[in-house]
Amino acid sequence: MNQTIFQFFHWYTTAGGTWWQHFQEIVPQLKEQGITHVWLPPAYKGSKGPTSEGYDVYDLYDLGEFDQKGSVATKYGDRDTYLSAVRYAQEQQLKVLPDIVLNHKLGGDAEESFAVLRIDPENRTNVIGDPFQINGFTHFTFPGRAGKYSSFEWNFQSFSGVDYAANLPPEEQGIFKILNDYGEEWSKAVDDEKGNFDYLMGADVEFRNPYVQEELIKWGLWYYDTVHPDGFRLDAVKHMSWKYYKKWIAAMRAHADKELFIVGEYWTADNIEAMLRYMQQTEESMYLFDTILHHHFHLASCGEYDLRQLYDNTFTAHYPQYSVTFVDNHDTQPLQSLESPVQPWFKPIAYALILLREQGIPCIFYPDWYGASYRDKDQDIELPAVGELSVLQIARQKYAYGEQEDHFVSGDLIGWVRKGDPAHPLTGCVVIISNHEGGHIHMQYPHFSGKTFINCLNDTQVIQLSEDGGADFYVSGKGVAVWIPVEAHE
């Protein structure tokens, strides 16, 4: 079976502590649709308690068990419901990939006073002025947990920087480099955007601190033994020491009793060199999301675009065996931090490109399957479900096998043939895409000479292959057609 990941959340997932229960109820549908992996949101307590999306990490050990930050349960539910949902999904042969956020913490329990340097936000290597003292919420004691699972307390030595000083007025806030025992400079084992992109948000974890290193590995082993996940989605890896993450992953894999599927988020719209360098630095220890391909989808959906350039300088083009492809996610959806949504008309095209091609493992976004609506920043947003998506996913599991032959004939008309696999009888398909007017591409499919093909997205459209296996496969304007043998469709 072809692997397919499902991102089972979005930024505006309904609060109220019922999401894990909802997930468990939906598991049979996902299994029936040929989903193999499910990416779940961060399960631990965030600084906003019952409304936290999980990326404002407060306590990694609190999976909805302790009365902290205004609630016991997280936005998604309590610990028992979470563990039950994970176990049920795995019983149904779905692999579970929890979201892991180790880069930063928010919501400290007490203030500390420490020396800092003010940093230029656009060039993080540029220091503004002399060292001075600030008060920051960097002491994490987790009183609600009272030492259960771990007695480790975080203090300013555990962090490399903050963006809030409790003793400064709003106009004097900024990015502050903490002068801890591990140096006046940021870690160099990170991305070099903005000069140095160690700092992202909140209290930035100091991965040069050996006690922090030990604690996060200890937590990872505890989390594995508690949840028994099948892998992880790693958040914001470009902002963290690649040296440490390589060590952390090795520790998890050595401890696990099964193969772990690990995919990292290295966000860039166009810097393929940085992604390739990261893969070399980490010795190909994880998959990466192809954020560059997503950006190309976004651009293609917003105006004139040469479809032949979709894969130029993408991670998929360079590392197809380690690429996870996607159309949108919780960061790119409207009103979010990396807002770059793919327009609705192009989404069926984009999903055909990730689901029906040989390269990459595709990831489906929850609102694209189920739809979503929300209000934020005085705006009402409606994300319609992609009507063709379930058919495309079925086509992936039934027909998208075998060698791939591309026919990228013009800037607004491309296609490819999947030649099928003897291990999967009656497999293979022909896909054709247009981002302008309708058209056709003549393609050869000798294996099905003389056979009738049908467009599985519109079963009123049929064509007859010639005796040598050739045919003009066509598509309507701004659309996608997936041609399969009639006998396979019946």
Short mmCIF file of C-alpha atoms in Angstrom, two decimals:
data_model
loop_
_atom_site.label_atom_id
_atom_site.label_comp_id
_atom_site.label_asym_id
_atom_site.label_seq_id
_atom_site.Cartn_x
_atom_site.Cartn_y
_atom_site.Cartn_z
CA MET A 1 0.00 0.00 0.00
CA ASN A 2 1.19 3.53 -0.78
CA GLN A 3 1.91 5.53 2.37
CA THR A 4 -0.27 8.57 3.07
CA ILE A 5 -0.07 10.87 6.12
CA PHE A 6 -3.12 12.73 7.45
CA GLN A 7 -2.62 15.91 9.50
CA PHE A 8 -5.50 15.52 11.94
CA PHE A 9 -5.85 19.13 13.11
CA HIS A 10 -5.55 22.75 12.03
CA TRP A 11 -4.77 25.92 13.99
CA TYR A 12 -8.40 26.65 14.77
CA THR A 13 -9.38 23.16 15.85
CA THR A 14 -12.34 23.40 18.22
CA ALA A 15 -11.42 23.82 21.88
CA GLY A 16 -13.30 22.02 24.64
CA GLY A 17 -11.23 18.91 25.20
CA THR A 18 -13.06 16.61 22.78
CA TRP A 19 -10.54 16.39 19.92
CA TRP A 20 -8.94 13.10 20.95
CA GLN A 21 -12.41 11.56 21.19
CA HIS A 22 -13.25 12.97 17.75
CA PHE A 23 -10.05 11.45 16.37
CA GLN A 24 -10.90 8.03 17.77
CA GLU A 25 -14.36 8.21 16.19
CA ILE A 26 -12.89 9.11 12.78
CA VAL A 27 -10.17 6.41 12.78
CA PRO A 28 -12.28 3.84 10.86
CA GLN A 29 -12.93 6.39 8.09
CA LEU A 30 -9.23 7.15 7.79
CA LYS A 31 -8.38 3.47 7.64
CA GLU A 32 -11.03 2.86 4.97
CA GLN A 33 -9.63 5.71 2.86
CA GLY A 34 -6.15 4.18 2.83
CA ILE A 35 -4.50 6.55 5.31
CA THR A 36 -1.40 4.91 6.80
CA HIS A 37 -0.03 7.58 9.19
CA VAL A 38 -1.74 10.24 11.32
CA TRP A 39 0.05 13.38 12.51
CA LEU A 40 -1.49 14.54 15.79
CA PRO A 41 -1.09 17.98 17.44
CA PRO A 42 1.13 18.56 20.49
CA ALA A 43 -0.46 16.70 23.37
CA TYR A 44 1.15 18.53 26.30
CA LYS A 45 0.10 21.56 28.31
CA GLY A 46 0.72 24.96 26.76
CA SER A 47 0.87 28.35 28.44
CA LYS A 48 -2.74 29.13 27.40
CA GLY A 49 -4.01 25.98 29.09
CA PRO A 50 -7.40 24.84 27.72
CA THR A 51 -7.13 26.99 24.58
CA SER A 52 -3.47 26.30 23.73
CA GLU A 53 -2.70 24.79 20.33
CA GLY A 54 0.32 23.14 21.95
CA TYR A 55 3.13 25.15 20.37
CA ASP A 56 3.41 27.50 23.37
CA VAL A 57 4.90 24.65 25.39
CA TYR A 58 4.67 24.88 29.16
CA ASP A 59 5.05 21.36 30.58
CA LEU A 60 6.08 18.48 28.32
CA TYR A 61 5.12 15.93 30.98
CA ASP A 62 1.54 17.18 31.36
CA LEU A 63 -0.53 15.33 28.75
CA GLY A 64 -3.76 16.57 30.30
CA GLU A 65 -3.23 15.10 33.76
CA PHE A 66 -2.49 18.01 36.10
CA ASP A 67 -4.34 21.17 37.09
CA GLN A 68 -1.99 23.69 35.49
CA LYS A 69 -2.56 26.87 33.48
CA GLY A 70 -6.26 26.91 34.30
CA SER A 71 -7.25 23.36 33.40
CA VAL A 72 -6.46 19.68 33.69
CA ALA A 73 -7.25 18.75 30.08
CA THR A 74 -5.52 20.39 27.14
CA LYS A 75 -7.44 21.93 24.25
CA TYR A 76 -7.62 18.43 22.78
CA GLY A 77 -8.56 16.38 25.84
CA ASP A 78 -7.10 14.61 28.86
CA ARG A 79 -4.28 12.10 29.13
CA ASP A 80 -6.42 8.96 29.34
CA THR A 81 -8.48 9.90 26.29
CA TYR A 82 -5.30 10.69 24.35
CA LEU A 83 -3.67 7.37 25.16
CA SER A 84 -6.88 5.49 24.40
CA ALA A 85 -7.22 7.17 21.00
CA VAL A 86 -3.61 6.42 20.09
CA ARG A 87 -3.97 2.77 21.07
CA TYR A 88 -7.20 2.41 19.10
CA ALA A 89 -5.66 3.96 15.99
CA GLN A 90 -2.73 1.57 16.21
CA GLU A 91 -5.07 -1.40 16.64
CA GLN A 92 -6.59 -0.32 13.32
CA GLN A 93 -3.08 -0.39 11.77
CA LEU A 94 -2.69 3.39 11.63
CA LYS A 95 0.75 4.70 12.58
CA VAL A 96 0.64 7.67 14.96
CA LEU A 97 3.06 10.61 14.65
CA PRO A 98 2.76 13.09 17.55
CA ASP A 99 4.01 16.65 17.14
CA ILE A 100 7.17 17.32 19.17
CA VAL A 101 8.04 20.91 20.16
CA LEU A 102 11.39 21.19 21.97
CA ASN A 103 12.64 24.58 20.75
CA HIS A 104 11.08 26.87 23.36
CA LYS A 105 8.91 27.19 26.46
CA LEU A 106 6.35 29.76 27.59
CA GLY A 107 4.43 30.51 30.77
CA GLY A 108 7.22 30.34 33.34
CA ASP A 109 6.11 30.11 36.97
CA ALA A 110 8.42 32.73 38.46
CA GLU A 111 10.62 35.66 37.48
CA GLU A 112 14.39 35.63 37.55
CA SER A 113 16.88 38.45 37.11
CA PHE A 114 19.72 37.93 34.64
CA ALA A 115 22.05 39.79 32.31
CA VAL A 116 21.19 40.11 28.62
CA LEU A 117 22.23 41.76 25.39
CA ARG A 118 19.68 43.48 23.18
CA ILE A 119 19.68 41.94 19.68
CA ASP A 120 18.83 43.42 16.29
CA PRO A 121 15.77 41.37 15.23
CA GLU A 122 16.74 41.52 11.54
CA ASN A 123 20.39 40.60 12.12
CA ARG A 124 20.67 38.40 15.18
CA THR A 125 24.47 38.63 15.17
CA ASN A 126 24.26 42.39 15.74
CA VAL A 127 24.30 43.47 19.39
CA ILE A 128 22.70 46.79 20.36
CA GLY A 129 24.37 48.43 23.36
CA ASP A 130 25.94 47.00 26.49
CA PRO A 131 24.78 44.18 28.78
CA PHE A 132 22.02 45.02 31.25
CA GLN A 133 19.72 43.24 33.71
CA ILE A 134 16.13 42.22 33.02
CA ASN A 135 13.52 40.18 34.82
CA GLY A 136 12.10 37.29 32.84
CA PHE A 137 9.71 34.39 33.41
CA THR A 138 12.35 31.70 33.00
CA HIS A 139 11.84 29.70 36.19
CA PHE A 140 9.63 26.68 35.49
CA THR A 141 8.75 24.70 38.62
CA PHE A 142 5.47 23.03 37.50
CA PRO A 143 3.76 23.23 40.92
CA GLY A 144 0.66 21.40 39.69
CA ARG A 145 2.74 18.35 38.78
CA ALA A 146 4.76 18.49 42.03
CA GLY A 147 7.76 16.56 40.70
CA LYS A 148 5.88 13.59 39.26
CA TYR A 149 7.81 11.99 36.35
CA SER A 150 10.65 14.54 36.68
CA SER A 151 11.97 16.89 39.36
CA PHE A 152 13.89 18.99 36.82
CA GLU A 153 13.34 22.74 37.15
CA TRP A 154 14.16 25.09 34.30
CA ASN A 155 15.88 28.41 35.00
CA PHE A 156 17.59 31.12 32.95
CA GLN A 157 20.63 28.88 32.46
CA SER A 158 18.30 26.55 30.51
CA PHE A 159 17.57 29.23 27.91
CA SER A 160 19.53 31.23 25.37
CA GLY A 161 17.12 34.12 24.84
CA VAL A 162 13.74 35.68 25.55
CA ASP A 163 11.51 38.30 23.96
CA TYR A 164 9.85 39.71 27.07
CA ALA A 165 11.27 41.59 30.04
CA ALA A 166 8.85 42.01 32.94
CA ASN A 167 10.63 45.17 34.15
CA LEU A 168 10.55 47.02 30.80
CA PRO A 169 7.71 49.02 29.22
CA PRO A 170 6.11 47.78 25.96
CA GLU A 171 8.14 50.11 23.75
CA GLU A 172 11.40 48.64 25.10
CA GLN A 173 10.59 44.97 24.51
CA GLY A 174 12.63 43.05 21.94
CA ILE A 175 14.88 40.03 21.52
CA PHE A 176 17.33 39.56 24.38
CA LYS A 177 20.30 37.17 24.37
CA ILE A 178 20.72 35.70 27.84
CA LEU A 179 24.29 35.82 29.14
CA ASN A 180 24.31 32.33 30.61
CA ASP A 181 27.20 29.97 31.33
CA TYR A 182 27.23 28.78 27.71
CA GLY A 183 28.31 31.96 25.97
CA GLU A 184 27.33 35.42 24.80
CA GLU A 185 26.60 34.19 21.28
CA TRP A 186 23.79 32.11 19.85
CA SER A 187 24.35 28.49 18.92
CA LYS A 188 26.05 28.17 15.55
CA ALA A 189 24.44 24.79 14.76
CA VAL A 190 21.28 26.46 13.40
CA ASP A 191 20.00 28.11 10.23
CA ASP A 192 21.76 31.34 9.21
CA GLU A 193 18.66 33.28 8.14
CA LYS A 194 18.66 36.71 9.84
CA GLY A 195 22.36 36.14 10.51
CA ASN A 196 21.48 33.43 13.01
CA PHE A 197 18.02 31.91 13.51
CA ASP A 198 18.52 30.23 16.89
CA TYR A 199 15.87 32.45 18.46
CA LEU A 200 12.25 31.93 17.40
CA MET A 201 9.92 32.71 20.30
CA GLY A 202 9.33 32.51 24.05
CA ALA A 203 12.16 31.28 26.24
CA ASP A 204 14.52 29.71 23.70
CA VAL A 205 15.95 26.42 24.94
CA GLU A 206 19.73 26.35 25.44
CA PHE A 207 20.81 23.09 23.83
CA ARG A 208 24.45 23.60 24.88
CA ASN A 209 23.43 23.07 28.52
CA PRO A 210 24.26 19.41 29.32
CA TYR A 211 21.51 19.22 31.96
CA VAL A 212 18.93 20.35 29.39
CA GLN A 213 20.26 17.81 26.91
CA GLU A 214 19.92 15.04 29.46
CA GLU A 215 16.44 16.13 30.55
CA LEU A 216 15.02 16.27 27.02
CA ILE A 217 16.32 12.79 26.21
CA LYS A 218 14.90 11.55 29.50
CA TRP A 219 11.56 13.15 28.57
CA GLY A 220 11.65 11.62 25.08
CA LEU A 221 12.17 8.13 26.50
CA TRP A 222 9.37 8.70 29.02
CA TYR A 223 7.07 9.94 26.26
CA TYR A 224 7.83 6.93 24.08
CA ASP A 225 7.20 4.50 26.93
CA THR A 226 3.96 6.31 27.80
CA VAL A 227 2.46 6.86 24.33
CA HIS A 228 4.27 4.26 22.17
CA PRO A 229 4.15 6.43 19.04
CA ASP A 230 5.25 5.18 15.63
CA GLY A 231 7.39 8.23 14.98
CA PHE A 232 7.38 11.99 15.39
CA ARG A 233 6.81 15.25 13.56
CA LEU A 234 9.56 17.59 14.77
CA ASP A 235 8.70 21.28 14.97
CA ALA A 236 10.97 24.17 13.95
CA VAL A 237 14.15 22.13 13.45
CA LYS A 238 16.01 24.99 11.69
CA HIS A 239 16.02 26.92 14.99
CA MET A 240 17.54 24.09 17.01
CA SER A 241 21.00 22.57 17.21
CA TRP A 242 21.25 19.95 14.48
CA LYS A 243 23.96 18.29 16.56
CA TYR A 244 21.57 17.81 19.45
CA TYR A 245 18.63 16.66 17.35
CA LYS A 246 20.82 14.02 15.72
CA LYS A 247 21.72 12.83 19.22
CA TRP A 248 18.09 12.95 20.41
CA ILE A 249 16.82 10.96 17.42
CA ALA A 250 19.54 8.35 17.88
CA ALA A 251 18.52 7.94 21.52
CA MET A 252 14.85 7.51 20.60
CA ARG A 253 15.61 4.95 17.89
CA ALA A 254 17.94 2.99 20.15
CA HIS A 255 15.23 2.83 22.80
CA ALA A 256 12.25 2.08 20.56
CA ASP A 257 11.06 -1.45 19.90
CA LYS A 258 10.04 -0.59 16.31
CA GLU A 259 11.11 1.53 13.36
CA LEU A 260 10.29 5.20 13.91
CA PHE A 261 9.08 7.45 11.08
CA ILE A 262 10.48 10.92 11.82
CA VAL A 263 9.76 14.03 9.75
CA GLY A 264 11.11 17.49 10.47
CA GLU A 265 9.75 20.94 9.70
CA TYR A 266 12.59 22.96 8.14
CA TRP A 267 10.70 26.00 6.90
CA THR A 268 11.95 27.85 3.85
CA ALA A 269 10.21 29.11 0.73
CA ASP A 270 13.24 28.90 -1.55
CA ASN A 271 16.52 27.99 0.19
CA ILE A 272 17.11 24.46 -1.05
CA GLU A 273 20.81 24.69 -0.16
CA ALA A 274 19.91 25.06 3.52
CA MET A 275 17.66 21.99 3.41
CA LEU A 276 20.30 19.90 1.66
CA ARG A 277 22.94 21.04 4.14
CA TYR A 278 20.68 20.07 7.04
CA MET A 279 20.18 16.59 5.62
CA GLN A 280 23.94 16.17 5.36
CA GLN A 281 24.53 17.53 8.86
CA THR A 282 21.97 15.18 10.39
CA GLU A 283 23.16 12.26 8.25
CA GLU A 284 19.72 11.79 6.69
CA SER A 285 18.22 10.89 10.06
CA MET A 286 14.76 12.22 9.18
CA TYR A 287 12.37 13.10 6.39
CA LEU A 288 11.63 16.78 5.71
CA PHE A 289 8.44 18.48 4.59
CA ASP A 290 8.89 19.98 1.12
CA THR A 291 8.04 23.56 2.06
CA ILE A 292 9.47 24.84 -1.24
CA LEU A 293 7.02 22.73 -3.24
CA HIS A 294 4.20 24.10 -1.08
CA HIS A 295 5.36 27.63 -1.91
CA HIS A 296 5.30 26.76 -5.61
CA PHE A 297 1.72 25.50 -5.24
CA HIS A 298 0.81 28.79 -3.55
CA LEU A 299 2.36 30.85 -6.35
CA ALA A 300 0.79 28.69 -9.05
CA SER A 301 -2.64 29.16 -7.48
CA CYS A 302 -2.33 32.95 -7.35
CA GLY A 303 -1.69 33.82 -11.00
CA GLU A 304 0.27 32.99 -14.14
CA TYR A 305 2.70 30.14 -13.52
CA ASP A 306 4.74 27.77 -15.66
CA LEU A 307 3.77 24.30 -14.45
CA ARG A 308 7.01 22.88 -15.82
CA GLN A 309 8.83 24.72 -13.01
CA LEU A 310 6.82 23.23 -10.13
CA TYR A 311 9.62 20.91 -9.02
CA ASP A 312 12.57 23.21 -9.76
CA ASN A 313 14.87 23.43 -6.72
CA THR A 314 12.41 21.59 -4.50
CA PHE A 315 13.36 19.14 -1.79
CA THR A 316 11.40 16.46 -3.65
CA ALA A 317 13.57 16.93 -6.73
CA HIS A 318 16.76 16.45 -4.69
CA TYR A 319 15.66 13.99 -1.98
CA PRO A 320 12.53 12.17 -3.21
CA GLN A 321 13.16 9.28 -0.83
CA TYR A 322 13.09 11.62 2.22
CA SER A 323 10.42 14.09 1.11
CA VAL A 324 7.01 14.56 2.68
CA THR A 325 4.85 16.61 0.33
CA PHE A 326 1.84 18.70 1.36
CA VAL A 327 -0.57 21.30 0.01
CA ASP A 328 -1.35 23.35 3.15
CA ASN A 329 -0.96 23.03 6.90
CA HIS A 330 -1.77 24.79 10.18
CA ASP A 331 0.92 27.44 9.61
CA THR A 332 0.01 28.28 6.00
CA GLN A 333 -3.76 28.50 6.46
CA PRO A 334 -5.34 32.00 6.37
CA LEU A 335 -4.43 34.32 9.28
CA GLN A 336 -1.52 32.19 10.46
CA SER A 337 2.20 32.92 10.87
CA LEU A 338 3.33 31.50 7.52
CA GLU A 339 0.12 32.37 5.69
CA SER A 340 0.47 31.20 2.09
CA PRO A 341 -2.69 29.25 1.31
CA VAL A 342 -3.17 27.39 -1.93
CA GLN A 343 -6.29 28.80 -3.59
CA PRO A 344 -9.31 26.44 -3.74
CA TRP A 345 -9.36 26.11 -7.55
CA PHE A 346 -5.79 24.77 -7.55
CA LYS A 347 -6.13 22.33 -4.64
CA PRO A 348 -7.39 19.36 -6.70
CA ILE A 349 -4.40 19.92 -8.99
CA ALA A 350 -1.97 20.15 -6.07
CA TYR A 351 -3.35 17.02 -4.46
CA ALA A 352 -3.06 15.10 -7.73
CA LEU A 353 0.58 16.22 -7.82
CA ILE A 354 1.36 14.87 -4.35
CA LEU A 355 -0.91 11.80 -4.31
CA LEU A 356 -0.39 10.35 -7.78
CA ARG A 357 3.31 10.86 -8.42
CA GLU A 358 6.11 8.48 -7.52
CA GLN A 359 8.21 10.90 -5.50
CA GLY A 360 7.53 11.82 -1.89
CA ILE A 361 5.09 10.71 0.80
CA PRO A 362 1.98 12.94 0.73
CA CYS A 363 0.33 14.57 3.74
CA ILE A 364 -3.37 15.53 3.62
CA PHE A 365 -4.56 18.56 5.64
CA TYR A 366 -7.66 18.10 7.82
CA PRO A 367 -9.70 21.08 6.45
CA ASP A 368 -9.08 19.94 2.87
CA TRP A 369 -10.89 16.70 3.71
CA TYR A 370 -13.56 17.88 6.16
CA GLY A 371 -13.69 21.65 5.62
CA ALA A 372 -13.30 24.25 8.38
CA SER A 373 -14.67 27.63 9.39
CA TYR A 374 -13.37 30.04 12.01
CA ARG A 375 -13.17 33.67 13.03
CA ASP A 376 -9.98 35.50 14.02
CA LYS A 377 -8.63 39.04 13.75
CA ASP A 378 -12.15 40.29 12.89
CA GLN A 379 -12.29 38.05 9.84
CA ASP A 380 -14.53 35.11 9.03
CA ILE A 381 -12.71 32.33 7.20
CA GLU A 382 -14.28 29.43 5.35
CA LEU A 383 -12.08 26.59 4.11
CA PRO A 384 -14.14 24.36 1.82
CA ALA A 385 -13.44 20.66 1.59
CA VAL A 386 -11.76 19.58 -1.64
CA GLY A 387 -14.50 17.58 -3.34
CA GLU A 388 -12.11 15.55 -5.47
CA LEU A 389 -9.80 14.60 -2.61
CA SER A 390 -11.33 11.29 -1.56
CA VAL A 391 -11.35 10.08 -5.18
CA LEU A 392 -7.71 11.12 -5.60
CA GLN A 393 -6.74 9.28 -2.40
CA ILE A 394 -8.57 6.15 -3.59
CA ALA A 395 -6.76 6.50 -6.93
CA ARG A 396 -3.46 6.68 -5.04
CA GLN A 397 -4.13 3.39 -3.29
CA LYS A 398 -5.66 1.57 -6.27
CA TYR A 399 -3.81 2.83 -9.34
CA ALA A 400 -0.75 5.01 -8.60
CA TYR A 401 1.94 2.35 -8.90
CA GLY A 402 4.89 1.66 -11.13
CA GLU A 403 7.42 3.61 -13.12
CA GLN A 404 6.63 7.25 -13.87
CA GLU A 405 6.97 8.88 -17.29
CA ASP A 406 6.59 12.66 -17.37
CA HIS A 407 5.10 14.71 -20.21
CA PHE A 408 5.58 18.33 -19.14
CA VAL A 409 4.77 19.70 -22.59
CA SER A 410 3.98 23.37 -21.89
CA GLY A 411 3.71 25.94 -19.15
CA ASP A 412 -0.01 25.39 -18.73
CA LEU A 413 -0.36 21.70 -19.61
CA ILE A 414 1.52 18.80 -18.02
CA GLY A 415 0.91 15.10 -17.54
CA TRP A 416 2.47 11.82 -16.56
CA VAL A 417 1.96 8.09 -16.86
CA ARG A 418 2.22 5.62 -13.98
CA LYS A 419 2.95 2.33 -15.72
CA GLY A 420 1.56 -0.02 -13.11
CA ASP A 421 3.08 -2.77 -11.03
CA PRO A 422 2.72 -6.53 -11.63
CA ALA A 423 2.30 -6.96 -7.89
CA HIS A 424 -0.85 -4.80 -8.09
CA PRO A 425 -3.03 -6.06 -11.00
CA LEU A 426 -4.89 -3.48 -13.12
CA THR A 427 -2.81 -0.64 -11.71
CA GLY A 428 -1.41 2.36 -13.50
CA CYS A 429 -2.96 5.66 -14.50
CA VAL A 430 -2.53 8.70 -16.71
CA VAL A 431 -2.79 12.14 -15.11
CA ILE A 432 -3.12 15.41 -17.00
CA ILE A 433 -3.29 18.91 -15.52
CA SER A 434 -4.12 22.36 -16.88
CA ASN A 435 -3.87 25.73 -15.16
CA HIS A 436 -5.33 27.64 -18.12
CA GLU A 437 -7.42 26.36 -21.02
CA GLY A 438 -8.33 22.73 -21.55
CA GLY A 439 -6.13 20.62 -23.78
CA HIS A 440 -4.71 17.20 -24.47
CA ILE A 441 -1.38 15.37 -24.46
CA HIS A 442 -0.67 12.35 -26.64
CA MET A 443 0.79 9.62 -24.44
CA GLN A 444 1.63 5.98 -25.05
CA TYR A 445 0.46 3.17 -22.79
CA PRO A 446 1.32 -0.07 -24.69
CA HIS A 447 0.39 -2.27 -21.74
CA PHE A 448 -3.26 -1.30 -22.29
CA SER A 449 -3.32 -1.27 -26.11
CA GLY A 450 -6.85 -1.09 -27.47
CA LYS A 451 -8.38 -0.69 -24.01
CA THR A 452 -10.96 1.88 -22.92
CA PHE A 453 -9.95 4.44 -20.28
CA ILE A 454 -12.23 6.50 -18.07
CA ASN A 455 -11.60 9.72 -16.13
CA CYS A 456 -12.25 8.66 -12.54
CA LEU A 457 -13.02 12.29 -11.63
CA ASN A 458 -15.74 12.42 -14.30
CA ASP A 459 -16.99 8.99 -15.34
CA THR A 460 -18.84 10.39 -18.37
CA GLN A 461 -15.47 10.92 -20.06
CA VAL A 462 -13.98 7.89 -21.84
CA ILE A 463 -11.33 7.39 -24.52
CA GLN A 464 -10.13 4.43 -26.57
CA LEU A 465 -6.43 3.61 -26.80
CA SER A 466 -5.09 2.67 -30.23
CA GLU A 467 -3.59 -0.72 -31.02
CA ASP A 468 -0.13 0.66 -30.23
CA GLY A 469 -1.37 2.02 -26.88
CA GLY A 470 -1.51 5.69 -27.85
CA ALA A 471 -4.25 8.21 -27.11
CA ASP A 472 -4.89 11.91 -26.71
CA PHE A 473 -5.59 12.23 -23.00
CA TYR A 474 -7.48 15.44 -22.33
CA VAL A 475 -8.39 17.72 -19.44
CA SER A 476 -10.78 20.62 -18.93
CA GLY A 477 -9.50 24.13 -18.27
CA LYS A 478 -7.98 24.78 -14.83
CA GLY A 479 -8.46 21.18 -13.83
CA VAL A 480 -7.12 17.67 -13.47
CA ALA A 481 -8.11 14.38 -15.11
CA VAL A 482 -7.07 10.94 -13.89
CA TRP A 483 -7.45 8.30 -16.58
CA ILE A 484 -7.66 4.63 -15.58
CA PRO A 485 -8.69 1.42 -17.37
CA VAL A 486 -12.47 0.95 -17.33
CA GLU A 487 -12.00 -2.64 -16.17
CA ALA A 488 -10.11 -1.37 -13.11
CA HIS A 489 -12.84 1.17 -12.35
CA GLU A 490 -15.71 -1.32 -12.42
#
